[in-house]
Amino acid sequence: MLNADALSQLRQLKTDIEANKVVHPGTVKATNGRFGFVALDDGRDLYLPQEQMQRVLPGDRVEVTEHEGEKGKTYGQVDKLLESPLKTFVGRYKVRGKGHFVAPETPGLNHWLFIPPKQRAGAEPGDFIYCEVAKHPVKDGKGQAGILRVLGKPDRSGIERAVTLAQYDLNEDWPQDAADELEQLSEDRVAQQAEGRDDRTGDPFVTIDSPSTQDMDDALCAVPNATGWTLSVAIADPTALLLVNGPVEREARRRATAIYFPGEPRPMLHDTLSTQLCSLVPDVRRLAVVCDIQVNNDGSLGEFSLKEAVIRSHGKLSYDLVDGVIAGRSDEEIQALPDAVSANIDQLAQAANALRRWREEHALLSQDRPEFRLRLDENRHIRAIEPSQQNEAHRLVEECMVAANRCAASALEANSPSGLFITHPGLRDDRLDNIRELLKRYAPELTELDITSAEGFRELMRATEKLESEVPVKSILMRQLARAELSATPAPHQGMGLPAYTTFTSPLRKYSDFQVHRLLRAALWNGKKADMSAEAMAALQDAQFNARRAANALEQWLKSLYAPQLGKQPHTGVISRTTSAGFFVRLDSNGIEGFVTTRDMTGKYSFDPVTLRLTGPEERIFQLDQPVTVTFAGVDADKRQVQFKLAETSDSETPDPA
């Protein structure tokens, strides 16, 4: 038995060890396996073995100590939990013996959490459940969860949408205070707000949208003049009806954007506003902000004005109908259009063509990509995938919206002390060295460009549009673009090739557009000040990104359920993305993307981060935009990812052009 002196010495030794221990802060990075890593703040990744991963959750901020294990390999030991951002998650209810657990669906969270008896909410084995972390596992590796909501069984109609909403913490219910504010709105309120506004009800405004669209937030009219056209873009004005920072607006800001889930959208504004009181439905007086723009014959923009107005749409037109008018078709529906509407479409088409020519010469146009429409059955699964062709009517609307948004950006810059602009920095900073090497190899004449500047980026994208090379330089550049950002101050939108840009043409669908209306009203019409803090702007941007991820996740899930219908026959497609482990192929017929792993191919493949090429035995090469033929190989259920294999045909790869 140790005496008092020995015990004191041991305690002092332990204290000294703790005092001299080197602790590293970092963030937990999970993997698909049982192990993981901590991304240390000093830039290193430290391995976490399975027993340590049992004590943490993905995204945890922790303090770890570094130890040396077998064969000199270092690993981390979790010493302290600093912060755990994962509060809620979705999983499947599991029963093993007498234990009740949740198997999380969260990527990287690979261990089950115990559910105490009082927190099981009547769930049954196999149910999808929405849970909260009730006890963090950091102390003993035994985490606990509580069920917040039972989402339903796997065969429930629409379960995929319900699970996706929960996974991304997207609530569909409207708070009671927002419902109370909506109760106060009516057509009488619209009529009251119309008093004193410009009366533009006689102008032949029309909306151009898909036949099923009900939330119509823009209407168009064009009149020729001596030097071009007066283009009038009327935008729905929900800000005129809602309290500044009131309950409905707060909920709209939290939602950030309408999400067009297949089959059943999730609106940003309640239907009371988005499809009724504010939607620019035909033959009804509606509040609008009208942007009148002088479009010159060469497509440049002249003077413009923004006014609060009342309009009356003279027609809800479909893209196909408008395209038919532009193309000169004379079917019965087109002949039935009033002369004023037909003449308006003709002038809109001419103005839009001029605007597009100007952008082709002075800015940048986005590349057209085949689009597809998902048709769902009664179980809300995909019944068919149909091509959605972009036609001249789509381009007409796009050009009018871009012109109006450019004017809104100019108005904010000139009149508002604080704005909300959409900026785009061009190429990602962490990819610049690779891009310079790419140009050195395949476009040496462009190496002197300052690709970090707006002018240099624009020239780079123009020069590579028709560049003939053995690698698809333009497509490689498009894979290295940074993400667009919200900003209180104007800055170039390099992706569009414009010095400043914002969006205000979709206030029923996007909160950033709604906020621009607030700012314009404060600057131009003595509205209540509505500046947005940097923190609020960052939160809005995060919410927009979260909504896009949710929409993509649900679409990928539904496509993975549909994919077995592809059968065993070969399908043509193009390589849309490459990684060190393989490449993704987008099918020509329906746009489904699937992964081809190099593990299924003979020999080893190396990945070139400069050209984004995979090169294997005998210089067999796979690269972006390359046509390939594949067959369906299954679905990775955990990732909900479609898997393809190269078809056994001589055309399944393209040889090195060199």
XYZ file of C-alpha atoms in Angstrom:
658
model
C 0.000 0.000 0.000
C 1.330 3.417 -0.967
C 2.043 5.871 1.822
C 0.980 9.502 1.822
C 4.259 10.714 0.267
C 4.032 8.226 -2.610
C 0.425 9.156 -3.307
C 1.362 12.810 -3.287
C 4.196 12.168 -5.743
C 1.872 10.247 -8.084
C -0.697 13.044 -7.994
C 2.021 15.570 -8.744
C 3.308 13.416 -11.620
C -0.192 13.228 -13.090
C -0.565 17.003 -12.735
C 2.792 17.556 -14.455
C 1.840 15.211 -17.311
C -1.462 17.059 -17.800
C 0.292 20.417 -17.690
C 2.881 19.401 -20.292
C 0.455 17.593 -22.587
C 0.180 19.093 -26.080
C -3.501 19.486 -26.966
C -4.648 20.081 -30.543
C -8.034 21.640 -31.364
C -9.800 20.449 -34.496
C -13.004 19.339 -36.218
C -14.134 15.723 -36.550
C -14.279 14.406 -40.118
C -16.197 11.178 -40.501
C -15.703 8.519 -43.159
C -17.833 5.694 -44.503
C -15.869 3.300 -42.310
C -15.695 2.981 -38.545
C -12.643 5.215 -38.239
C -12.324 8.927 -38.940
C -10.064 11.959 -38.698
C -9.737 15.250 -36.907
C -8.962 18.186 -39.167
C -6.570 20.000 -36.842
C -6.485 23.782 -36.813
C -2.815 23.600 -37.806
C -3.830 22.094 -41.169
C -3.074 18.411 -40.512
C -5.487 15.483 -40.473
C -5.078 13.217 -37.436
C -6.370 9.649 -37.555
C -9.119 8.673 -35.087
C -9.461 4.899 -34.479
C -12.840 3.263 -34.071
C -13.000 3.465 -30.282
C -12.403 7.218 -30.431
C -14.936 7.735 -33.241
C -17.520 6.091 -30.978
C -17.123 9.091 -28.664
C -17.755 11.845 -31.215
C -20.263 12.983 -33.839
C -19.524 14.372 -37.307
C -18.625 18.054 -37.157
C -17.722 18.062 -33.448
C -15.144 20.590 -32.337
C -12.781 18.721 -30.008
C -9.411 18.858 -28.324
C -7.210 15.813 -28.955
C -3.778 14.617 -27.971
C -1.511 12.895 -30.450
C -0.099 9.451 -29.675
C 2.188 7.060 -31.499
C 0.776 3.642 -32.276
C 1.997 0.579 -34.138
C 4.573 1.028 -36.898
C 5.010 4.670 -35.935
C 1.523 5.672 -37.083
C 0.097 8.464 -34.977
C -3.509 8.663 -33.827
C -5.670 11.033 -31.839
C -7.305 10.618 -28.466
C -10.296 12.818 -27.690
C -9.666 14.833 -24.538
C -12.470 17.361 -24.540
C -15.613 18.245 -26.452
C -15.680 21.952 -27.319
C -18.819 22.169 -29.433
C -21.247 19.770 -31.119
C -23.265 21.297 -33.973
C -25.243 18.103 -34.682
C -28.449 18.530 -32.669
C -30.987 16.629 -34.759
C -30.843 13.856 -37.338
C -32.914 11.231 -39.143
C -32.542 7.490 -38.702
C -34.273 4.117 -38.681
C -35.782 2.620 -35.551
C -34.040 -0.628 -34.595
C -34.671 -3.187 -31.869
C -31.911 -5.586 -30.865
C -32.826 -7.892 -27.992
C -34.211 -5.629 -25.299
C -32.388 -2.576 -26.609
C -34.067 0.104 -28.723
C -31.829 2.194 -30.978
C -31.714 4.600 -33.882
C -29.452 3.810 -36.838
C -28.643 7.310 -38.144
C -28.958 8.189 -41.821
C -26.438 11.013 -41.332
C -23.321 10.431 -43.486
C -20.369 9.496 -41.303
C -22.417 8.724 -38.195
C -21.905 4.993 -38.256
C -22.901 3.903 -34.771
C -26.322 3.396 -33.273
C -27.623 5.539 -30.417
C -29.719 4.121 -27.586
C -33.295 5.423 -27.175
C -34.526 5.380 -23.545
C -38.053 4.016 -22.961
C -39.633 7.428 -22.287
C -38.343 8.877 -25.562
C -39.554 6.250 -28.068
C -42.756 8.095 -29.128
C -44.538 4.906 -30.158
C -42.139 4.149 -33.004
C -42.046 0.697 -34.549
C -39.072 -1.230 -35.947
C -38.133 0.009 -39.394
C -39.776 3.427 -39.019
C -37.959 6.512 -40.199
C -37.661 8.783 -37.161
C -36.537 12.357 -36.556
C -34.383 12.516 -33.428
C -32.449 14.829 -31.173
C -29.146 14.024 -29.499
C -30.183 13.498 -25.876
C -26.776 12.467 -24.537
C -23.479 13.028 -26.310
C -21.243 9.922 -26.378
C -18.018 11.786 -25.555
C -17.694 10.399 -22.005
C -18.153 6.694 -22.576
C -18.990 6.188 -26.246
C -22.632 5.499 -25.405
C -24.785 8.201 -26.914
C -28.534 8.493 -26.477
C -31.271 9.940 -28.678
C -34.862 11.029 -28.208
C -37.518 10.790 -30.907
C -38.997 14.150 -31.890
C -41.257 12.827 -34.647
C -42.090 9.507 -36.291
C -41.865 10.091 -40.039
C -43.342 6.802 -41.188
C -42.576 3.452 -42.705
C -40.381 3.016 -45.784
C -43.381 2.158 -47.981
C -45.414 5.226 -46.995
C -46.327 7.371 -50.009
C -44.067 10.447 -50.018
C -41.762 9.154 -47.275
C -38.727 10.287 -49.293
C -39.870 13.903 -49.182
C -40.731 13.735 -45.469
C -37.332 12.247 -44.625
C -35.472 14.806 -46.751
C -37.275 17.712 -45.088
C -36.342 16.346 -41.663
C -32.740 15.619 -42.659
C -32.237 19.238 -43.642
C -34.318 20.654 -40.760
C -36.919 22.118 -43.105
C -40.267 22.636 -41.410
C -43.469 22.947 -43.463
C -45.755 24.343 -40.766
C -46.321 28.077 -40.454
C -45.879 29.610 -36.983
C -49.079 30.773 -35.334
C -48.080 34.446 -35.348
C -47.442 34.217 -39.105
C -50.843 32.584 -39.587
C -52.398 35.441 -37.613
C -50.783 38.036 -39.882
C -51.934 36.170 -42.987
C -55.500 36.186 -41.640
C -55.485 39.980 -41.855
C -54.702 40.013 -45.584
C -57.358 40.186 -48.265
C -58.259 41.687 -51.636
C -59.430 44.779 -49.727
C -55.892 45.194 -48.409
C -54.559 44.975 -51.972
C -57.044 47.650 -53.084
C -56.023 49.951 -50.230
C -52.329 49.655 -51.116
C -53.120 50.348 -54.794
C -54.244 53.895 -54.033
C -51.810 56.525 -55.299
C -49.776 54.121 -57.436
C -49.177 54.447 -61.177
C -52.076 52.851 -63.034
C -50.532 50.531 -65.640
C -53.546 48.289 -66.034
C -53.966 49.328 -69.655
C -50.489 48.136 -70.682
C -50.592 44.684 -72.335
C -48.467 42.916 -69.725
C -48.347 39.133 -70.025
C -46.835 36.403 -67.867
C -44.817 33.644 -69.531
C -44.391 30.468 -67.511
C -45.035 26.749 -67.413
C -48.757 25.874 -67.625
C -48.763 24.526 -64.050
C -47.155 27.632 -62.500
C -49.351 29.507 -60.027
C -46.809 31.751 -58.255
C -46.316 34.214 -61.120
C -44.043 37.024 -60.031
C -43.111 38.743 -63.315
C -45.002 40.132 -66.305
C -43.565 41.678 -69.464
C -44.381 44.352 -72.008
C -42.318 45.998 -74.776
C -43.079 49.032 -76.935
C -40.870 50.134 -79.866
C -39.435 53.649 -79.927
C -37.054 55.688 -82.063
C -33.867 54.081 -80.728
C -35.053 50.634 -79.711
C -37.702 49.623 -77.191
C -39.142 50.526 -73.829
C -39.046 47.220 -71.976
C -41.331 47.135 -68.945
C -40.808 44.395 -66.378
C -43.482 44.218 -63.693
C -42.533 42.349 -60.528
C -45.006 41.209 -57.880
C -44.831 43.344 -54.724
C -45.422 41.262 -51.576
C -43.454 43.726 -49.441
C -46.329 46.199 -49.792
C -48.654 43.857 -47.900
C -46.397 42.525 -45.151
C -45.101 44.026 -41.923
C -41.412 44.890 -42.012
C -39.688 42.064 -40.122
C -43.097 40.778 -39.133
C -43.931 37.121 -38.496
C -44.491 36.215 -42.164
C -41.311 37.929 -43.279
C -39.264 36.279 -40.522
C -40.538 32.865 -41.619
C -39.798 33.696 -45.270
C -36.264 34.695 -44.312
C -35.805 31.446 -42.415
C -37.027 29.445 -45.419
C -34.832 31.570 -47.737
C -36.252 30.188 -50.978
C -39.029 28.130 -52.471
C -37.851 24.562 -53.033
C -39.201 22.913 -56.147
C -39.230 19.339 -54.927
C -40.501 16.892 -57.558
C -44.262 16.722 -57.366
C -44.797 19.021 -54.376
C -42.916 22.312 -53.920
C -42.214 23.883 -50.531
C -43.039 27.602 -50.928
C -41.132 30.486 -49.375
C -44.288 32.570 -48.948
C -47.630 31.107 -47.952
C -50.077 30.282 -50.757
C -52.252 33.150 -49.555
C -49.590 35.440 -50.984
C -47.601 33.442 -53.524
C -50.485 32.038 -55.575
C -53.319 34.384 -54.612
C -52.981 37.975 -53.403
C -49.562 38.675 -54.966
C -49.436 36.359 -57.972
C -49.820 38.267 -61.251
C -52.851 36.275 -62.341
C -54.636 37.456 -65.491
C -57.443 40.026 -65.464
C -56.932 41.006 -61.813
C -55.443 44.236 -60.448
C -52.180 43.448 -58.717
C -49.503 45.451 -56.911
C -46.174 45.545 -58.711
C -42.842 47.280 -58.970
C -42.406 48.191 -62.623
C -38.959 48.674 -64.117
C -39.142 50.637 -67.384
C -35.907 50.222 -69.346
C -34.675 51.819 -72.541
C -33.224 48.943 -74.574
C -31.233 50.346 -77.472
C -31.081 48.736 -80.890
C -27.618 47.334 -80.105
C -28.934 45.726 -76.898
C -27.278 48.184 -74.522
C -29.332 49.609 -71.668
C -30.228 53.287 -71.553
C -32.111 55.120 -68.824
C -34.458 53.240 -66.555
C -36.958 53.975 -63.801
C -38.502 51.990 -60.956
C -42.058 52.791 -59.878
C -44.724 51.427 -57.584
C -47.642 50.537 -59.825
C -50.820 48.580 -60.328
C -50.966 46.247 -63.327
C -53.397 43.799 -64.886
C -51.955 40.822 -66.712
C -53.557 40.425 -70.148
C -52.673 36.751 -70.413
C -51.098 33.752 -68.708
C -48.999 32.388 -71.557
C -46.988 29.192 -71.719
C -43.441 28.951 -73.018
C -44.613 26.707 -75.860
C -47.301 29.156 -76.937
C -44.916 32.125 -76.952
C -42.306 30.082 -78.807
C -44.965 29.306 -81.412
C -45.736 32.994 -81.881
C -42.026 33.772 -82.285
C -41.616 30.912 -84.766
C -44.590 32.131 -86.806
C -46.874 29.158 -86.165
C -50.553 29.767 -86.864
C -52.387 27.136 -84.873
C -55.790 27.839 -83.366
C -54.545 28.870 -79.900
C -52.137 31.404 -81.383
C -54.757 32.859 -83.713
C -57.065 33.348 -80.731
C -54.613 35.706 -79.002
C -55.651 39.380 -78.913
C -53.739 41.541 -81.388
C -52.198 43.599 -78.576
C -50.784 40.459 -76.937
C -49.374 39.100 -80.216
C -47.772 42.464 -80.990
C -46.326 42.589 -77.473
C -44.732 39.147 -77.885
C -43.205 40.230 -81.198
C -41.637 43.337 -79.652
C -40.462 41.393 -76.590
C -38.722 38.871 -78.861
C -36.950 41.623 -80.800
C -35.815 43.397 -77.624
C -34.649 40.108 -76.081
C -32.632 39.243 -79.189
C -30.883 42.597 -78.971
C -30.173 42.108 -75.272
C -28.719 38.660 -75.933
C -26.472 39.933 -78.727
C -25.113 42.585 -76.364
C -24.390 40.009 -73.660
C -22.728 37.703 -76.171
C -20.372 40.525 -77.129
C -19.808 42.293 -73.805
C -20.595 39.802 -71.001
C -20.827 36.031 -70.540
C -23.687 33.650 -71.205
C -24.288 30.490 -69.230
C -23.999 27.243 -71.125
C -27.255 25.530 -72.023
C -27.529 22.094 -70.450
C -30.218 19.519 -71.171
C -32.981 19.641 -68.563
C -35.406 16.893 -67.608
C -38.797 16.849 -65.909
C -39.690 14.142 -63.393
C -43.215 12.756 -63.628
C -44.377 11.078 -60.402
C -46.970 8.355 -59.816
C -49.541 8.057 -57.029
C -46.802 6.864 -54.630
C -44.709 9.948 -55.443
C -42.094 7.840 -57.163
C -40.817 8.585 -60.636
C -43.134 7.293 -63.362
C -41.203 8.830 -66.261
C -38.385 11.273 -66.986
C -39.048 13.589 -69.908
C -36.768 16.071 -71.697
C -37.559 19.712 -70.933
C -36.495 21.679 -73.973
C -35.325 25.275 -73.630
C -36.831 27.353 -76.422
C -36.841 30.967 -77.596
C -39.505 31.883 -75.049
C -37.257 30.735 -72.189
C -34.429 32.862 -73.575
C -36.784 35.828 -73.991
C -37.772 35.707 -70.317
C -34.166 35.201 -69.217
C -32.932 38.286 -71.064
C -35.721 40.460 -69.675
C -35.034 39.285 -66.131
C -31.281 39.879 -66.443
C -31.884 43.397 -67.776
C -34.251 44.257 -64.911
C -31.861 42.804 -62.333
C -28.979 44.869 -63.736
C -31.129 47.979 -63.300
C -32.017 47.020 -59.724
C -28.307 46.642 -58.936
C -27.629 50.109 -60.392
C -30.496 51.590 -58.351
C -29.180 50.044 -55.129
C -25.646 51.198 -55.834
C -26.791 54.760 -56.511
C -29.448 55.187 -53.828
C -29.025 52.743 -50.947
C -26.294 53.042 -48.306
C -26.365 49.271 -47.915
C -27.440 46.846 -50.602
C -27.750 43.173 -51.341
C -25.761 42.131 -54.376
C -24.998 38.768 -55.965
C -21.258 38.582 -56.527
C -19.138 35.889 -58.103
C -15.351 35.795 -57.597
C -14.662 33.619 -60.648
C -12.193 30.792 -60.175
C -11.540 29.131 -56.825
C -8.399 30.427 -55.138
C -7.240 26.913 -54.240
C -7.363 25.840 -57.910
C -5.445 28.721 -59.480
C -2.089 26.921 -59.659
C -3.677 23.935 -61.415
C -5.469 26.227 -63.849
C -2.275 28.075 -64.700
C -0.596 24.722 -65.352
C -3.546 23.690 -67.543
C -3.161 26.828 -69.651
C 0.586 26.352 -69.845
C 0.095 22.859 -71.288
C -2.875 23.382 -73.594
C -3.377 27.129 -74.169
C 0.008 28.835 -73.739
C -1.262 31.918 -75.551
C -3.512 32.598 -72.533
C -0.896 32.281 -69.801
C -0.320 36.045 -69.606
C -3.931 36.722 -68.614
C -4.641 37.847 -65.060
C -7.232 35.146 -64.441
C -8.011 36.543 -60.973
C -9.375 39.806 -62.391
C -12.875 40.259 -63.808
C -11.474 41.336 -67.182
C -8.998 38.464 -67.330
C -11.598 35.903 -66.327
C -14.018 37.155 -68.974
C -11.344 36.995 -71.661
C -10.314 33.511 -70.486
C -13.845 32.135 -70.721
C -14.389 33.691 -74.131
C -11.089 32.426 -75.513
C -11.697 28.846 -74.346
C -15.250 28.673 -75.708
C -14.105 27.365 -79.093
C -10.569 26.341 -78.189
C -9.486 23.186 -80.000
C -7.470 21.016 -77.644
C -7.053 17.388 -76.656
C -8.629 18.209 -73.304
C -11.915 20.118 -72.763
C -10.348 23.250 -71.283
C -13.619 25.180 -70.921
C -15.349 22.301 -69.114
C -12.356 21.889 -66.809
C -12.533 25.588 -65.940
C -16.257 25.339 -65.244
C -15.470 22.662 -62.651
C -13.133 25.068 -60.830
C -15.589 27.940 -60.302
C -16.233 29.451 -56.900
C -19.742 29.744 -55.507
C -21.749 32.963 -55.932
C -22.013 35.034 -52.744
C -24.295 37.632 -51.192
C -22.691 40.989 -50.471
C -23.791 44.313 -48.987
C -21.526 46.147 -51.431
C -21.355 45.847 -55.227
C -18.637 43.701 -56.767
C -18.277 41.947 -60.134
C -20.326 38.899 -60.973
C -17.569 37.242 -62.953
C -19.686 34.262 -63.967
C -22.003 36.618 -65.845
C -19.291 39.023 -66.892
C -21.073 41.984 -65.283
C -19.613 44.703 -63.018
C -22.510 44.479 -60.536
C -25.604 42.324 -60.230
C -28.484 41.507 -57.960
C -31.824 39.750 -58.320
C -35.231 41.219 -57.505
C -37.451 39.502 -60.073
C -38.562 36.587 -57.845
C -39.737 38.065 -54.527
C -42.394 35.357 -54.154
C -39.780 32.625 -54.404
C -36.472 34.000 -53.054
C -35.959 35.996 -49.875
C -32.892 37.763 -51.273
C -35.154 39.248 -53.988
C -37.756 40.122 -51.354
C -35.056 41.914 -49.357
C -33.933 43.883 -52.421
C -37.532 45.132 -52.721
C -37.355 46.227 -49.077
C -34.114 48.096 -49.723
C -35.457 49.771 -52.866
C -38.635 50.815 -51.075
C -36.569 52.392 -48.281
C -34.267 54.170 -50.746
C -36.802 55.332 -53.349
C -40.236 55.528 -51.698
C -39.558 56.382 -48.059
C -40.140 52.864 -46.848
C -38.990 51.646 -43.450
C -35.254 51.011 -43.176
C -34.522 47.336 -43.743
C -30.754 46.851 -43.774
C -29.452 43.318 -43.305
C -26.560 42.606 -40.956
C -23.547 40.606 -42.087
C -24.620 37.781 -39.772
C -28.143 37.727 -41.218
C -26.770 37.752 -44.757
C -24.470 34.817 -43.971
C -27.380 32.909 -42.409
C -29.508 33.587 -45.501
C -26.784 32.292 -47.775
C -26.409 29.150 -45.651
C -30.181 28.602 -45.769
C -30.194 28.947 -49.570
C -27.400 26.393 -49.856
C -29.183 24.030 -47.466
C -32.348 24.253 -49.587
C -30.433 23.407 -52.770
C -28.804 20.433 -51.065
C -32.219 19.186 -49.943
C -33.694 19.467 -53.434
C -30.718 17.645 -54.930
C -30.844 14.938 -52.259
C -34.520 14.163 -52.838
C -34.101 14.097 -56.613
C -31.101 11.768 -56.290
C -33.061 9.472 -53.973
C -36.025 9.258 -56.351
C -33.735 8.636 -59.308
C -31.965 5.852 -57.418
C -35.354 4.163 -56.904
C -36.176 4.578 -60.595
C -32.778 3.478 -61.915
C -33.437 -0.317 -61.904
C -35.922 0.361 -64.714
C -32.912 1.121 -66.906
C -32.542 -2.636 -67.268
C -29.486 -4.408 -68.608
C -29.308 -2.724 -72.005
C -26.508 -0.225 -72.750
C -27.123 3.526 -72.446
C -25.120 6.371 -73.939
C -23.971 9.296 -71.865
C -21.140 11.727 -71.207
C -18.655 11.974 -68.368
C -19.854 14.831 -66.156
C -17.365 14.622 -63.274
C -14.149 12.792 -62.491
C -12.532 11.803 -59.196
C -9.517 9.785 -58.180
C -11.818 6.761 -57.660
C -13.771 6.911 -60.925
C -16.147 9.141 -62.845
C -19.799 10.134 -63.085
C -21.774 9.628 -66.278
C -24.903 11.605 -67.185
C -27.212 9.629 -69.454
C -28.313 11.315 -72.671
C -31.870 9.991 -72.503
C -32.938 11.066 -69.014
C -30.126 12.924 -67.233
C -29.628 10.270 -64.551
C -26.096 10.407 -63.175
C -24.286 7.308 -62.012
C -20.795 6.463 -60.832
C -18.306 4.206 -62.608
C -15.588 3.000 -60.247
C -12.109 2.201 -61.476
C -12.181 -0.868 -59.204
C -14.301 -2.549 -61.866
C -11.695 -1.870 -64.557
C -8.460 -3.687 -65.249
C -5.266 -2.110 -63.959
C -4.515 0.988 -61.923
C -5.702 4.475 -62.843
C -4.041 7.752 -61.936
C -5.900 11.037 -61.556
C -4.441 14.288 -62.888
C -5.780 17.255 -60.872
C -4.759 19.622 -63.682
C -6.683 18.010 -66.553
C -9.167 16.109 -64.327
C -8.261 13.034 -66.383
C -8.077 9.416 -65.325
C -5.320 7.508 -67.113
C -4.958 3.755 -66.972
C -3.122 0.908 -68.697
C -2.108 1.453 -72.316
C -2.910 5.163 -71.952
C -6.619 4.477 -71.629
C -8.103 7.859 -70.741
C -11.373 9.091 -69.283
C -12.066 12.827 -69.173
C -14.880 15.395 -68.939
C -17.433 15.529 -71.794
C -16.254 12.180 -73.149
C -19.029 10.029 -74.644
C -19.274 6.594 -73.044
C -21.685 3.671 -73.068
C -22.689 2.174 -69.725
C -25.044 -0.339 -68.175
C -26.898 -0.152 -64.876
C -24.924 -1.926 -62.140
C -26.994 -1.275 -59.022
C -27.553 1.342 -56.333
C -25.401 2.185 -53.321
C -28.230 2.215 -50.760
C -26.252 4.171 -48.157
C -25.360 6.985 -50.547
C -28.504 6.542 -52.683
C -26.135 6.697 -55.595
C -26.678 4.988 -58.948
C -23.841 2.735 -60.069
C -22.869 2.124 -63.707
C -20.406 -0.161 -65.457
C -18.791 0.446 -68.793
C -20.577 -1.502 -71.497
C -18.539 -4.118 -73.284
C -18.431 -2.263 -76.594
C -15.598 -0.879 -78.621
C -17.129 2.587 -78.286
C -17.147 2.682 -74.491
C -14.139 4.919 -74.298
C -12.436 7.483 -76.459
C -8.710 7.044 -77.056
C -6.254 9.759 -76.233
C -6.665 12.339 -79.051
C -2.899 12.837 -79.020
